[in-house]
mmCIF file of C-alpha atoms and ligand atoms in Angstrom:
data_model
loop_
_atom_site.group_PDB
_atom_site.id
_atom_site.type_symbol
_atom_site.label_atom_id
_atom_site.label_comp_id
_atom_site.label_asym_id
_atom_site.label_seq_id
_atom_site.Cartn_x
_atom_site.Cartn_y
_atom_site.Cartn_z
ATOM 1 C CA UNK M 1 -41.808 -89.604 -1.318
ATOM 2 C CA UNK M 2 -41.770 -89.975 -5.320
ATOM 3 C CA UNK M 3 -39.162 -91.807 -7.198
ATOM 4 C CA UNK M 4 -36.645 -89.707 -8.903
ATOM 5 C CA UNK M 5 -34.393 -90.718 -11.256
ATOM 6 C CA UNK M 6 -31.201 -89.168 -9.592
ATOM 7 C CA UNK M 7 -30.482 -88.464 -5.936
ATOM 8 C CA UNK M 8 -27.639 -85.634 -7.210
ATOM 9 C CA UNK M 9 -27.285 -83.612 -9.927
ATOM 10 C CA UNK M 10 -23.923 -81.894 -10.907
ATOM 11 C CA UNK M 11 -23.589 -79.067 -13.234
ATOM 12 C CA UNK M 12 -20.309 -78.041 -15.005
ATOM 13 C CA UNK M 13 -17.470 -78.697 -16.870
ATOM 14 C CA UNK M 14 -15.464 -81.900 -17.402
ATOM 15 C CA UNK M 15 -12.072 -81.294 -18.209
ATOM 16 C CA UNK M 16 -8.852 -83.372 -19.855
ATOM 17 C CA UNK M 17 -6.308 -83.563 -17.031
ATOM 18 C CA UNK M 18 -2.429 -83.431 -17.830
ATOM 19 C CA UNK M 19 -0.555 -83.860 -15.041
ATOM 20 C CA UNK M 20 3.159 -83.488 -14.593
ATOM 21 C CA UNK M 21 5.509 -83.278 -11.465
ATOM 22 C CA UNK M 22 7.307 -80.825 -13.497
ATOM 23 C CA UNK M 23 7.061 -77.119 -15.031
ATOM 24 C CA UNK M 24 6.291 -77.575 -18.495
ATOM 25 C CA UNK M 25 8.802 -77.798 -20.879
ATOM 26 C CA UNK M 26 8.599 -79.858 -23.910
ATOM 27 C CA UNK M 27 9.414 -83.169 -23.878
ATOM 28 C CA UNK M 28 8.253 -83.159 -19.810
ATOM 29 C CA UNK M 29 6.794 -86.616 -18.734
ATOM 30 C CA UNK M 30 2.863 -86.538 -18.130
ATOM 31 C CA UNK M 31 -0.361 -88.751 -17.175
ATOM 32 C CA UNK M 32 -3.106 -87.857 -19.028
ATOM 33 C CA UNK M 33 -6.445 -88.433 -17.169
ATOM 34 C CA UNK M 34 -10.603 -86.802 -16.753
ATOM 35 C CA UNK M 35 -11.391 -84.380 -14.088
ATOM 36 C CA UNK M 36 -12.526 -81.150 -13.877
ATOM 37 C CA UNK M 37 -14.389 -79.961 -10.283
ATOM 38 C CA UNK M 38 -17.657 -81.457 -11.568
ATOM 39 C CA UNK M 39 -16.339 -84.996 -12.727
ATOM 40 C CA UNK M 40 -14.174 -84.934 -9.865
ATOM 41 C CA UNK M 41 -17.232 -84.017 -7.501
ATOM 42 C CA UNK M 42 -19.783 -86.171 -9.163
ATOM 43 C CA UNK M 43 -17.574 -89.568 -9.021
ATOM 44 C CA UNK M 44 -17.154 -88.792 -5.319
ATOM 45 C CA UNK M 45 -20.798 -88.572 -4.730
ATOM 46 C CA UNK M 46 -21.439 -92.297 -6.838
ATOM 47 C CA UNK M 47 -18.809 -93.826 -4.706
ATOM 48 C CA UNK M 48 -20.630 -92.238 -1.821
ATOM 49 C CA UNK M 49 -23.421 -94.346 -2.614
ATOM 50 C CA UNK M 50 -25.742 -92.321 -4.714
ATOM 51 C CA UNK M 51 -27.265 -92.040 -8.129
ATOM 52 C CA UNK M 52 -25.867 -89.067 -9.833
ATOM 53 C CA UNK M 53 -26.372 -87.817 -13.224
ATOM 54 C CA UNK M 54 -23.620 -84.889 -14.662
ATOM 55 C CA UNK M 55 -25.284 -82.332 -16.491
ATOM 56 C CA UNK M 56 -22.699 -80.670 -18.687
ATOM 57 C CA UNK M 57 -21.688 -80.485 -22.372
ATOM 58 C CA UNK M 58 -19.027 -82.452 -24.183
ATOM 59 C CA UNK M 59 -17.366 -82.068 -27.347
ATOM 60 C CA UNK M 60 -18.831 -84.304 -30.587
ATOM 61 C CA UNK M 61 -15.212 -85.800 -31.014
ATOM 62 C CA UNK M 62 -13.084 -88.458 -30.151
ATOM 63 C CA UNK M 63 -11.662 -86.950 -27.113
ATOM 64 C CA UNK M 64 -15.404 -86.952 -26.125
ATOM 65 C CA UNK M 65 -16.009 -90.618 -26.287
ATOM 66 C CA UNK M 66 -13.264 -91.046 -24.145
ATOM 67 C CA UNK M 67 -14.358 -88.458 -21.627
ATOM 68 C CA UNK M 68 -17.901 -90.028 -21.767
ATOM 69 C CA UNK M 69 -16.452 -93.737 -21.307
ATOM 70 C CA UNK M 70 -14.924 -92.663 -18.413
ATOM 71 C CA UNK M 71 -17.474 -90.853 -16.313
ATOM 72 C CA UNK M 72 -19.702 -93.768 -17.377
ATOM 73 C CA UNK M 73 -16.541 -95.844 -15.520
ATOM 74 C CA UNK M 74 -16.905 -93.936 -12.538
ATOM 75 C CA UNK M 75 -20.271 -94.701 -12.239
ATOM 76 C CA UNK M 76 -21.660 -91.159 -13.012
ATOM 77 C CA UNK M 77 -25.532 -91.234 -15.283
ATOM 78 C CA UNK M 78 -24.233 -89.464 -18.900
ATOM 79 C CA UNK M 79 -27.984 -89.325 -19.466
ATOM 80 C CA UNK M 80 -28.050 -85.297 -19.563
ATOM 81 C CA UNK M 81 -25.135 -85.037 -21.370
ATOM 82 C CA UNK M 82 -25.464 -82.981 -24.516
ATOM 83 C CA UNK M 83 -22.679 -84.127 -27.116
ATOM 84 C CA UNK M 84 -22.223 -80.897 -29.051
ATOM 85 C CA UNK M 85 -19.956 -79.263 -31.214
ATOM 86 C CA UNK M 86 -16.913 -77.357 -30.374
ATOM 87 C CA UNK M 87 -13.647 -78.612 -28.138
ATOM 88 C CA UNK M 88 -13.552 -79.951 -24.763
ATOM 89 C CA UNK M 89 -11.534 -77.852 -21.870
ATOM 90 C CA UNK M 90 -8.128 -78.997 -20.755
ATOM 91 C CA UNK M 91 -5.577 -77.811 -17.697
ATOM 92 C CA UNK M 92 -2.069 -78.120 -16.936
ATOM 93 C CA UNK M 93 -1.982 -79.260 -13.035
ATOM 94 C CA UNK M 94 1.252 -79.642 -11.576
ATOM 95 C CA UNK M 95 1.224 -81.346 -7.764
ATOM 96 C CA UNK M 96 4.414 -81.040 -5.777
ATOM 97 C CA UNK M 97 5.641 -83.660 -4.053
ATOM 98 C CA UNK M 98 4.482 -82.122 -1.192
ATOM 99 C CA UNK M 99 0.870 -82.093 -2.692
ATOM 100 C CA UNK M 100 0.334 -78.892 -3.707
ATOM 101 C CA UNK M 101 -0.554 -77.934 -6.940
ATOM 102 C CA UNK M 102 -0.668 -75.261 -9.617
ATOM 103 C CA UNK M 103 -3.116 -75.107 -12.629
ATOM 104 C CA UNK M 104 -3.032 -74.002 -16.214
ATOM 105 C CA UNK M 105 -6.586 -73.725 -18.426
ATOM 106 C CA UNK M 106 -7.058 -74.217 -22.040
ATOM 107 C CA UNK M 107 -10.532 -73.684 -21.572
ATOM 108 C CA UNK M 108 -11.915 -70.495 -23.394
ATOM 109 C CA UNK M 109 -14.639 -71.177 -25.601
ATOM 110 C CA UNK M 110 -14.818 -74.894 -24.339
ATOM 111 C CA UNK M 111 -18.195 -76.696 -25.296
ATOM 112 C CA UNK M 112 -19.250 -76.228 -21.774
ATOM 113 C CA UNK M 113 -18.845 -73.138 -21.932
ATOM 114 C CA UNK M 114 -21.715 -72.649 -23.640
ATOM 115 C CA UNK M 115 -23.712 -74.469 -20.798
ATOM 116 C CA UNK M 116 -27.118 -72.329 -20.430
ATOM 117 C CA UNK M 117 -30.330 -72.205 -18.335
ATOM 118 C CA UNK M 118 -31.589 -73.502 -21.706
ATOM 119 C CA UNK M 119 -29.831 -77.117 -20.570
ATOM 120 C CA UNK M 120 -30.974 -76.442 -16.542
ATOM 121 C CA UNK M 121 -34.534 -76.268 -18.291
ATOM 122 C CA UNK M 122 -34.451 -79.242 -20.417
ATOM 123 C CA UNK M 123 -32.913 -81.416 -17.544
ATOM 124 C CA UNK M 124 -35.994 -80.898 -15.379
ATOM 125 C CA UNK M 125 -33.818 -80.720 -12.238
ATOM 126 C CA UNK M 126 -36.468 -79.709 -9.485
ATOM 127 C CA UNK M 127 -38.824 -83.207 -11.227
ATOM 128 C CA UNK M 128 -35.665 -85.805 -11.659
ATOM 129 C CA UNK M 129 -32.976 -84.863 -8.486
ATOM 130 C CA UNK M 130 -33.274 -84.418 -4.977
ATOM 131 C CA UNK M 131 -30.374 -82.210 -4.697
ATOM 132 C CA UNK M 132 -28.196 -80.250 -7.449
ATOM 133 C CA UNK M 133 -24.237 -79.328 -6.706
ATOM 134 C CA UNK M 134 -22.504 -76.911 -8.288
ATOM 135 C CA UNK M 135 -20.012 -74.603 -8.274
ATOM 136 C CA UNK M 136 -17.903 -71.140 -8.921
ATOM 137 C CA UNK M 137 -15.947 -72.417 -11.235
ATOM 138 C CA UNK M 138 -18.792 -73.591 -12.942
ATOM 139 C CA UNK M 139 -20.544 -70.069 -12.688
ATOM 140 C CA UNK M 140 -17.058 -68.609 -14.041
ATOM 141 C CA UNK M 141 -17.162 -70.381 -17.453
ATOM 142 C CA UNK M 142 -19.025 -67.819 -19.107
ATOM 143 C CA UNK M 143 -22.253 -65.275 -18.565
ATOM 144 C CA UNK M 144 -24.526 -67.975 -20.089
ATOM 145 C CA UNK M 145 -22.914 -70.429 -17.696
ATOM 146 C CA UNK M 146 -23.409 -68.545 -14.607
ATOM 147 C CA UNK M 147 -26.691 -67.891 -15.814
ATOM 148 C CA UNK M 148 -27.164 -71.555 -15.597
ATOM 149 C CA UNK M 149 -26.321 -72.067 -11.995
ATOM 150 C CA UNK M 150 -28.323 -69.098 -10.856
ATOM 151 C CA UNK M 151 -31.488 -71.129 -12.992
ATOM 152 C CA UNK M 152 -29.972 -74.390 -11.389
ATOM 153 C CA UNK M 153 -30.677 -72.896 -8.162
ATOM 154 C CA UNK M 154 -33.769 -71.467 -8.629
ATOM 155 C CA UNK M 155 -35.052 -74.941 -9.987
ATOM 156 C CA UNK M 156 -33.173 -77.819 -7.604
ATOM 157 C CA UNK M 157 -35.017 -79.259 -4.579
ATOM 158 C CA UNK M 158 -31.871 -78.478 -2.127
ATOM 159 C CA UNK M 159 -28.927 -76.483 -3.983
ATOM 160 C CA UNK M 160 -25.368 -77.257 -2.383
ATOM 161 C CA UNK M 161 -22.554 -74.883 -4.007
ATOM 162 C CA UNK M 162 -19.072 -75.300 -3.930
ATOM 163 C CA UNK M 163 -17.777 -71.393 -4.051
ATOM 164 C CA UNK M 164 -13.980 -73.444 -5.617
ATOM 165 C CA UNK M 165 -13.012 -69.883 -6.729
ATOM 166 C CA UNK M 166 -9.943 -69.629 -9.241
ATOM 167 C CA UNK M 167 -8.641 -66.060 -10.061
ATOM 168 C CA UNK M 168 -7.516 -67.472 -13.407
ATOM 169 C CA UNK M 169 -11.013 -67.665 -14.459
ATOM 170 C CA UNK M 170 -12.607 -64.433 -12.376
ATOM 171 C CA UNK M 171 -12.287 -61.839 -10.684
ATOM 172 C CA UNK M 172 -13.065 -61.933 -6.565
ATOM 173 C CA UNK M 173 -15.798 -59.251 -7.075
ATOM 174 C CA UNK M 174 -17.499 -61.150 -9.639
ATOM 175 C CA UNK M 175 -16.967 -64.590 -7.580
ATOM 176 C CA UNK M 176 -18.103 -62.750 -4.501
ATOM 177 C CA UNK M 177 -21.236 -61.447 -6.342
ATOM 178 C CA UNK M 178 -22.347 -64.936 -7.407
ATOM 179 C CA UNK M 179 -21.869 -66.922 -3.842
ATOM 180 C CA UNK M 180 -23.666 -64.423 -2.367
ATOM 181 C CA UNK M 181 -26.653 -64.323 -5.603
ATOM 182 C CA UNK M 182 -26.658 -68.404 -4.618
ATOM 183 C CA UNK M 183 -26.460 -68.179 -0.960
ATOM 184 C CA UNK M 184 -29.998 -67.329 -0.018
ATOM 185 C CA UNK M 185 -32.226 -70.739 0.577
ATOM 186 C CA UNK M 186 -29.035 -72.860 -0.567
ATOM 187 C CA UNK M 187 -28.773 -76.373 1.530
ATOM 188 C CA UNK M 188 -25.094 -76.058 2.664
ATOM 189 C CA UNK M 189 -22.008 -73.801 1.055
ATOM 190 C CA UNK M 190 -18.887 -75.349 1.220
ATOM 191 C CA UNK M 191 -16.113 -72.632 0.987
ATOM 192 C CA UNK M 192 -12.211 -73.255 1.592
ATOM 193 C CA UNK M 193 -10.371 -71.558 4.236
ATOM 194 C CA UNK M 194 -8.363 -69.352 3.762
ATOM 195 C CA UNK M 195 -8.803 -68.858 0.427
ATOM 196 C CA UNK M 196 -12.252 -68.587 -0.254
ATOM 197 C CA UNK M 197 -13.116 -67.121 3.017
ATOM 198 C CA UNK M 198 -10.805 -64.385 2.622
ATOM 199 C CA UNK M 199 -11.111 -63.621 -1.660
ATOM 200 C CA UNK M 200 -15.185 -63.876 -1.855
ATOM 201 C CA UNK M 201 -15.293 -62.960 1.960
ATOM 202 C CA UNK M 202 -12.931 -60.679 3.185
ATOM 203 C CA UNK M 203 -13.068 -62.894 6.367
ATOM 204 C CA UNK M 204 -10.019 -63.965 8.385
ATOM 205 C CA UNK M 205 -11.671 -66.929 10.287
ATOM 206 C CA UNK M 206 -13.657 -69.494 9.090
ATOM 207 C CA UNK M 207 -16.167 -68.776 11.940
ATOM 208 C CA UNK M 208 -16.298 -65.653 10.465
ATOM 209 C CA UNK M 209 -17.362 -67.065 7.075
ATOM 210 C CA UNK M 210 -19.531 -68.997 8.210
ATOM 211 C CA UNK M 211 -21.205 -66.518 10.279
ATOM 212 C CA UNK M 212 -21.632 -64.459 6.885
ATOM 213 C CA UNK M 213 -22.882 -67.053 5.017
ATOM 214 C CA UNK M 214 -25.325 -67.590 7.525
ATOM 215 C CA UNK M 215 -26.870 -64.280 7.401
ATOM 216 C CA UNK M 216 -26.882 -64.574 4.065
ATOM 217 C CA UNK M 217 -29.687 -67.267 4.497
ATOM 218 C CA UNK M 218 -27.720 -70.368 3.678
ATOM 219 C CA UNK M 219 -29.175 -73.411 5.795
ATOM 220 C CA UNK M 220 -25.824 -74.558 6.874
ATOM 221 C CA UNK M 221 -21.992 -73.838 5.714
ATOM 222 C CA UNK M 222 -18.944 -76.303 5.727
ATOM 223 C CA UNK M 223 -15.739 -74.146 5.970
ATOM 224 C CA UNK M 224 -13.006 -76.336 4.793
ATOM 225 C CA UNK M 225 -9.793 -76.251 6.161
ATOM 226 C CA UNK M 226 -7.101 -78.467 4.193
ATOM 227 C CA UNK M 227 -5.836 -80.824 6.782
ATOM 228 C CA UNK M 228 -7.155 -78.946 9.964
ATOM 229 C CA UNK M 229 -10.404 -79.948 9.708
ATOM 230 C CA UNK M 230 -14.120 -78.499 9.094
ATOM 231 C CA UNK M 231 -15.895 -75.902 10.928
ATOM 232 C CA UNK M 232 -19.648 -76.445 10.054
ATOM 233 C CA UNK M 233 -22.386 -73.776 11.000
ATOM 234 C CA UNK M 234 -26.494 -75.309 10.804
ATOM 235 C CA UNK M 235 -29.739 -74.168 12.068
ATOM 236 C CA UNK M 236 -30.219 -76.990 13.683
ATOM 237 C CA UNK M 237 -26.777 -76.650 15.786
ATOM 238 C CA UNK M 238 -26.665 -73.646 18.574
ATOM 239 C CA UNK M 239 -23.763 -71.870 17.083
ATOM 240 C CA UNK M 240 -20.704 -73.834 15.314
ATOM 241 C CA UNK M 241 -19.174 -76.666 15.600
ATOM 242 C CA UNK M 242 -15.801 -78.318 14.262
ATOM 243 C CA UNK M 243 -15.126 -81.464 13.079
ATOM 244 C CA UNK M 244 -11.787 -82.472 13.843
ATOM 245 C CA UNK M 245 -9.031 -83.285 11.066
ATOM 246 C CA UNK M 246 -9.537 -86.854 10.074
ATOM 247 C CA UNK M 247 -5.212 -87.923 9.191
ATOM 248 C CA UNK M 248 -4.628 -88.699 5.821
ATOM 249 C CA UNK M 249 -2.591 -91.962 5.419
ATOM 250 C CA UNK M 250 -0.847 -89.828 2.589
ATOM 251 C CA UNK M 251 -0.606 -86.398 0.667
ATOM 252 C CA UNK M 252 0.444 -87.648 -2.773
ATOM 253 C CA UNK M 253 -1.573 -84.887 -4.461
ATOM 254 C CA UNK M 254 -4.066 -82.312 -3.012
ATOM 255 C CA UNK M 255 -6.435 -81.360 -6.446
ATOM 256 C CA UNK M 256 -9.841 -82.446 -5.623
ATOM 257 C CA UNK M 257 -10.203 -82.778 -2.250
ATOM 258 C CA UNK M 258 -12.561 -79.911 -1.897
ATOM 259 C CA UNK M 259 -14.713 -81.509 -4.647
ATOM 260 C CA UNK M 260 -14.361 -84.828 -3.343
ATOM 261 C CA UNK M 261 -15.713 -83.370 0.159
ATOM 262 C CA UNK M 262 -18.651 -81.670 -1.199
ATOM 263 C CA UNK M 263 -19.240 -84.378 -4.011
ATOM 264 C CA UNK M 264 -19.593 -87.201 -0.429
ATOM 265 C CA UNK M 265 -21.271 -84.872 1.322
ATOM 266 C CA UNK M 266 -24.208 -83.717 -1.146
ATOM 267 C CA UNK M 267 -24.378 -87.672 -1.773
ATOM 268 C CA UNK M 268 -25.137 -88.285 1.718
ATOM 269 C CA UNK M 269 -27.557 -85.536 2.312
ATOM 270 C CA UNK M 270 -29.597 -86.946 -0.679
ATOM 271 C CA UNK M 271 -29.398 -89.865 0.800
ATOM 272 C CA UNK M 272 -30.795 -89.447 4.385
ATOM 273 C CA UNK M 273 -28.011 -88.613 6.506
ATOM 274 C CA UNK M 274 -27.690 -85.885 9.022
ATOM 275 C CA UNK M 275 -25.344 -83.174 8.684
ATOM 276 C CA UNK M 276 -22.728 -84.134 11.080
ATOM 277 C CA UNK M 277 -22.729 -87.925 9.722
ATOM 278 C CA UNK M 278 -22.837 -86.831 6.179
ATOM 279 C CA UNK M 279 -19.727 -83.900 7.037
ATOM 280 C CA UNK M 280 -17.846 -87.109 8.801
ATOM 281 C CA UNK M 281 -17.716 -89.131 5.692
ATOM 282 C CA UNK M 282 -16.849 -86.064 3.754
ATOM 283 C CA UNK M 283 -14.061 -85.205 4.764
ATOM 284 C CA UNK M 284 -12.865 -89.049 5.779
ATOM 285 C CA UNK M 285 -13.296 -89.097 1.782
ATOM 286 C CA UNK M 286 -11.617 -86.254 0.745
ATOM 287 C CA UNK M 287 -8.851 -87.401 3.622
ATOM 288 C CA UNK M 288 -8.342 -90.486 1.593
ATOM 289 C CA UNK M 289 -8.543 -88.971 -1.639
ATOM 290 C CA UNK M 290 -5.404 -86.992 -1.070
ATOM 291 C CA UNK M 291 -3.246 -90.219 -1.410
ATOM 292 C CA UNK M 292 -4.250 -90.427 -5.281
ATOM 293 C CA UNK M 293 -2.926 -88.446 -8.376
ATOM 294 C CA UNK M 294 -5.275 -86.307 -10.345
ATOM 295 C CA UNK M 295 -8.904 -85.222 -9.692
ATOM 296 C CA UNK M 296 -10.624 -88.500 -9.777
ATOM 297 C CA UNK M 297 -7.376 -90.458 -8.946
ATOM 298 C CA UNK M 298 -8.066 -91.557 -5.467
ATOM 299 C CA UNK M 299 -11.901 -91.604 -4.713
ATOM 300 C CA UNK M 300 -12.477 -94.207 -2.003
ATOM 301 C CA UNK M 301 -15.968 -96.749 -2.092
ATOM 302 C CA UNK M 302 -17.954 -95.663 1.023
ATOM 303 C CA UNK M 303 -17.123 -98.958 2.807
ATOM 304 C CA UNK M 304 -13.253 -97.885 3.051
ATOM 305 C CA UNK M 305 -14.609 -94.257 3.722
ATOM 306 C CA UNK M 306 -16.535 -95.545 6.834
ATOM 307 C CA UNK M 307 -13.680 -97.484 8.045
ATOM 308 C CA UNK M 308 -10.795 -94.904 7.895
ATOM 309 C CA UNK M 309 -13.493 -92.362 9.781
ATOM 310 C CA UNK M 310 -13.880 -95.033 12.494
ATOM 311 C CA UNK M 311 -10.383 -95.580 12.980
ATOM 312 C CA UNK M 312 -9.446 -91.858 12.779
ATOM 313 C CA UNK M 313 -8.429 -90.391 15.904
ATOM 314 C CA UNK M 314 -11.523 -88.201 17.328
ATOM 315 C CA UNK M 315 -14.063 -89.774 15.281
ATOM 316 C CA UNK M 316 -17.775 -88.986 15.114
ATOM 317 C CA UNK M 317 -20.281 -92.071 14.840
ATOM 318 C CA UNK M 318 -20.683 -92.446 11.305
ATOM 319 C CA UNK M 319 -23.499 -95.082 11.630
ATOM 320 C CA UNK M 320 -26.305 -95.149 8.845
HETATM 321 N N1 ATP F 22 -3.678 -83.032 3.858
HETATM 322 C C1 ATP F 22 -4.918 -83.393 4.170
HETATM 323 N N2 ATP F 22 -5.125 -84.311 5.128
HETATM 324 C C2 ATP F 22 -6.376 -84.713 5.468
HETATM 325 N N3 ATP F 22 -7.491 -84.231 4.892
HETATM 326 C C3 ATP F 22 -7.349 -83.306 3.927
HETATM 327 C C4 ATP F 22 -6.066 -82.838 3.517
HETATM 328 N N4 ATP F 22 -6.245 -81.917 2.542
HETATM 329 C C5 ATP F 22 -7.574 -81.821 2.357
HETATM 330 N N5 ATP F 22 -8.235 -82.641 3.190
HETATM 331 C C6 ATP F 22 -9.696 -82.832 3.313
HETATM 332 O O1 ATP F 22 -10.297 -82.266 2.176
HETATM 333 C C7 ATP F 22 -11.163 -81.181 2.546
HETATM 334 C C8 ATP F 22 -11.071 -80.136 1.465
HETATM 335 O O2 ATP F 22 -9.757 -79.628 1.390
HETATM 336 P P1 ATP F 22 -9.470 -78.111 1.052
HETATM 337 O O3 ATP F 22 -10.022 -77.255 2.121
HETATM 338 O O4 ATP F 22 -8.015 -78.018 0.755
HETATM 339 O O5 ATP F 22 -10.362 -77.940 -0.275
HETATM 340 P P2 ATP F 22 -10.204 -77.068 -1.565
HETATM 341 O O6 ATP F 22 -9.197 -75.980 -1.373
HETATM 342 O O7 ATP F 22 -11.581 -76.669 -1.920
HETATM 343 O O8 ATP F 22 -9.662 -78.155 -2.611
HETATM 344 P P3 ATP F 22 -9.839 -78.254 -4.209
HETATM 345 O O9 ATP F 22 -10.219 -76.882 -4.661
HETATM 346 O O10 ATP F 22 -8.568 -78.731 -4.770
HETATM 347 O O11 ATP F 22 -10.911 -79.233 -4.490
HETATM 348 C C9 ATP F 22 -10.653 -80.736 3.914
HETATM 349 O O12 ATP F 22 -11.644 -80.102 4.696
HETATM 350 C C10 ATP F 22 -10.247 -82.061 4.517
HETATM 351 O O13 ATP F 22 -11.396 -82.725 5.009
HETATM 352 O O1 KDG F 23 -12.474 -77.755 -12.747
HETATM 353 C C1 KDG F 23 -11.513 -76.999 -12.729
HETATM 354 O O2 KDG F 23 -11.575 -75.871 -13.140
HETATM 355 C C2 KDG F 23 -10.232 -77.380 -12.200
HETATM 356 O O3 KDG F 23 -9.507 -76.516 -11.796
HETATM 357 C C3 KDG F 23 -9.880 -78.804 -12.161
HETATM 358 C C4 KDG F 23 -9.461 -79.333 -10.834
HETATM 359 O O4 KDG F 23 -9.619 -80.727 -10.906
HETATM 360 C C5 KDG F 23 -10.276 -78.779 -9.714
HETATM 361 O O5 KDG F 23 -10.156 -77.397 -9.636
HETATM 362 C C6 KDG F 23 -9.838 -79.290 -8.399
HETATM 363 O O6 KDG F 23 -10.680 -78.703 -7.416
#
């Protein structure tokens, strides 16, 4: 097998995170952090072990250099980053204490934005990356940006997308239209149920969905389920199978966990694993994640990943 320089690939945007337990209101108390489904997804998938590289565009400003110190501090390659002109995206996100969260974008016109299959050319994705993940929110920055994940996928290895479909940004036809334009040949699809299922889907089980995606030709499909678990669907694998909920030690804040799952398990495709090992770890990741604040708050190294998916109740064997 030939060297390459990354074992994942991310495309999208990187966005400033202000986070509040509050509504807005002026003079509201906030932490100020880096996320963004792609950062979020591509930190996930270093901790996880591998050697990932973010391809995405950043403003030329100061708020850049600090975005670009700190996916360099997550351990994510900047090497494809193009610093160009124009502002970088922000959102409101709000978690309850409960965990769940509500977003506001400032994102219109964003220097990723203008992400193009211009930038999937020049990053030589099928030569330098085993595997490329991206996403629907990605796809929903703009037409040249969706444009880039349909070239992303025409040019990776193995293509993993993450359908992470917000109606703030597009419509469900348009989402719907894309997931299914990315589905055929793609390495696993890793939609959210019920969300997902039901918005791009009109499914009402995830067996359903993942039945759908299936036909569509994906090779296998990871319906997420919050804190009931996975279902997965493979070739390999007479019908489905579900992976049971790995217990999070705590639900501080809920944004990222999807990313965080497909971010640990793209990382240990890449890297070797089989499905059912790499889905394990996934999800024991995205179980611990849910005790942080913010996207990229509470990412765990894979040695405390492996150890809260042995002690889980129900867990598989995540040796290797
Ligand atoms: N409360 C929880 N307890 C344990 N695990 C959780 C919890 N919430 C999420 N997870 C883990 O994270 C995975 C992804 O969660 P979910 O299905 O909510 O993703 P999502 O809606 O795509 O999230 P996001 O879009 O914010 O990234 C779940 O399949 C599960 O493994
Ligand atoms: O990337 C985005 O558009 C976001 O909404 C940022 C959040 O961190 C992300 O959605 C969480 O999945």
């Amino acid at each position: 097998m030939t060297t390459m320089d990354y074992d994942v690939i991310v495309l999208g945007e990187v966005l400033l995170e202000v986070g509040t337990s509050a509504v807005f209101r002026d003079g509201v108390e906030a932490r100020l952090g880096c996320s963004g489904d792609a950062l979020n997804a591509a930190a996930a998938a270093a901790a996880a072990g591998a050697r990932v590289g973010l391809l995405t565009r950043i403003g030329d400003d100061e708020v850049g250099e600090g975005i670009v110190a700190r996916i360099e501090e997550l351990g994510v390659d900047t090497g494809l980053v193009d610093r160009t002109g124009g502002h970088n995206g922000c959102y409101l996100m709000r978690a309850d204490p409960g965990g769940t969260r509500g977003f506001a974008y400032m994102r219109r016109g964003s220097a990723a934005s203008g992400l193009s299959p211009d930038d999937v050319r020049r990053a030589r994705l099928g030569e330098r990356a085993r595997c490329v993940l991206t996403s629907g929110i990605t796809a929903a920055l703009s037409d040249t940006a969706r444009a880039a994940v349909l070239a992303a996928k025409e040019a990776a290895n193995e293509f993993v997308y993450d359908p992470n479909h917000r109606p703030a940004l597009v419509g469900s036809d348009e989402a719907a239209a894309t997931l299914r334009a990315v589905s055929e040949g793609a390495k696993l699809v890793t939609p959210s149920h019920p969300g997902e299922t039901s918005a791009l889907l009109g499914c009402g089980t995830s067996e359903e969905a993942a039945r759908e995606l299936r036909a569509l030709g994906t090779e296998a499909v990871a319906v997420t389920c919050g804190g009931d678990g996975v279902l997965v669907e493979a070739e390999s694998r007479d019908g489905s199978w579900r992976l049971p909920p790995v217990p999070a030690r705590s639900v501080v804040d809920q944004t990222g966990a999807g990313d965080v799952f497909a971010g640990t398990v793209t990382a240990r495709l890449a890297l070797g694993d089989e499905l059912p090992v790499a889905v394990g770890l996934a999800a024991a990741a995205a179980s611990l994640s849910v005790g942080g604040r913010g996207g990229t708050g509470g990412i765990p190294a894979i040695g405390s990943t492996r150890e809260h998916l042995a002690t889980s109740p129900g867990s598989v064997s995540c040796a290797g």
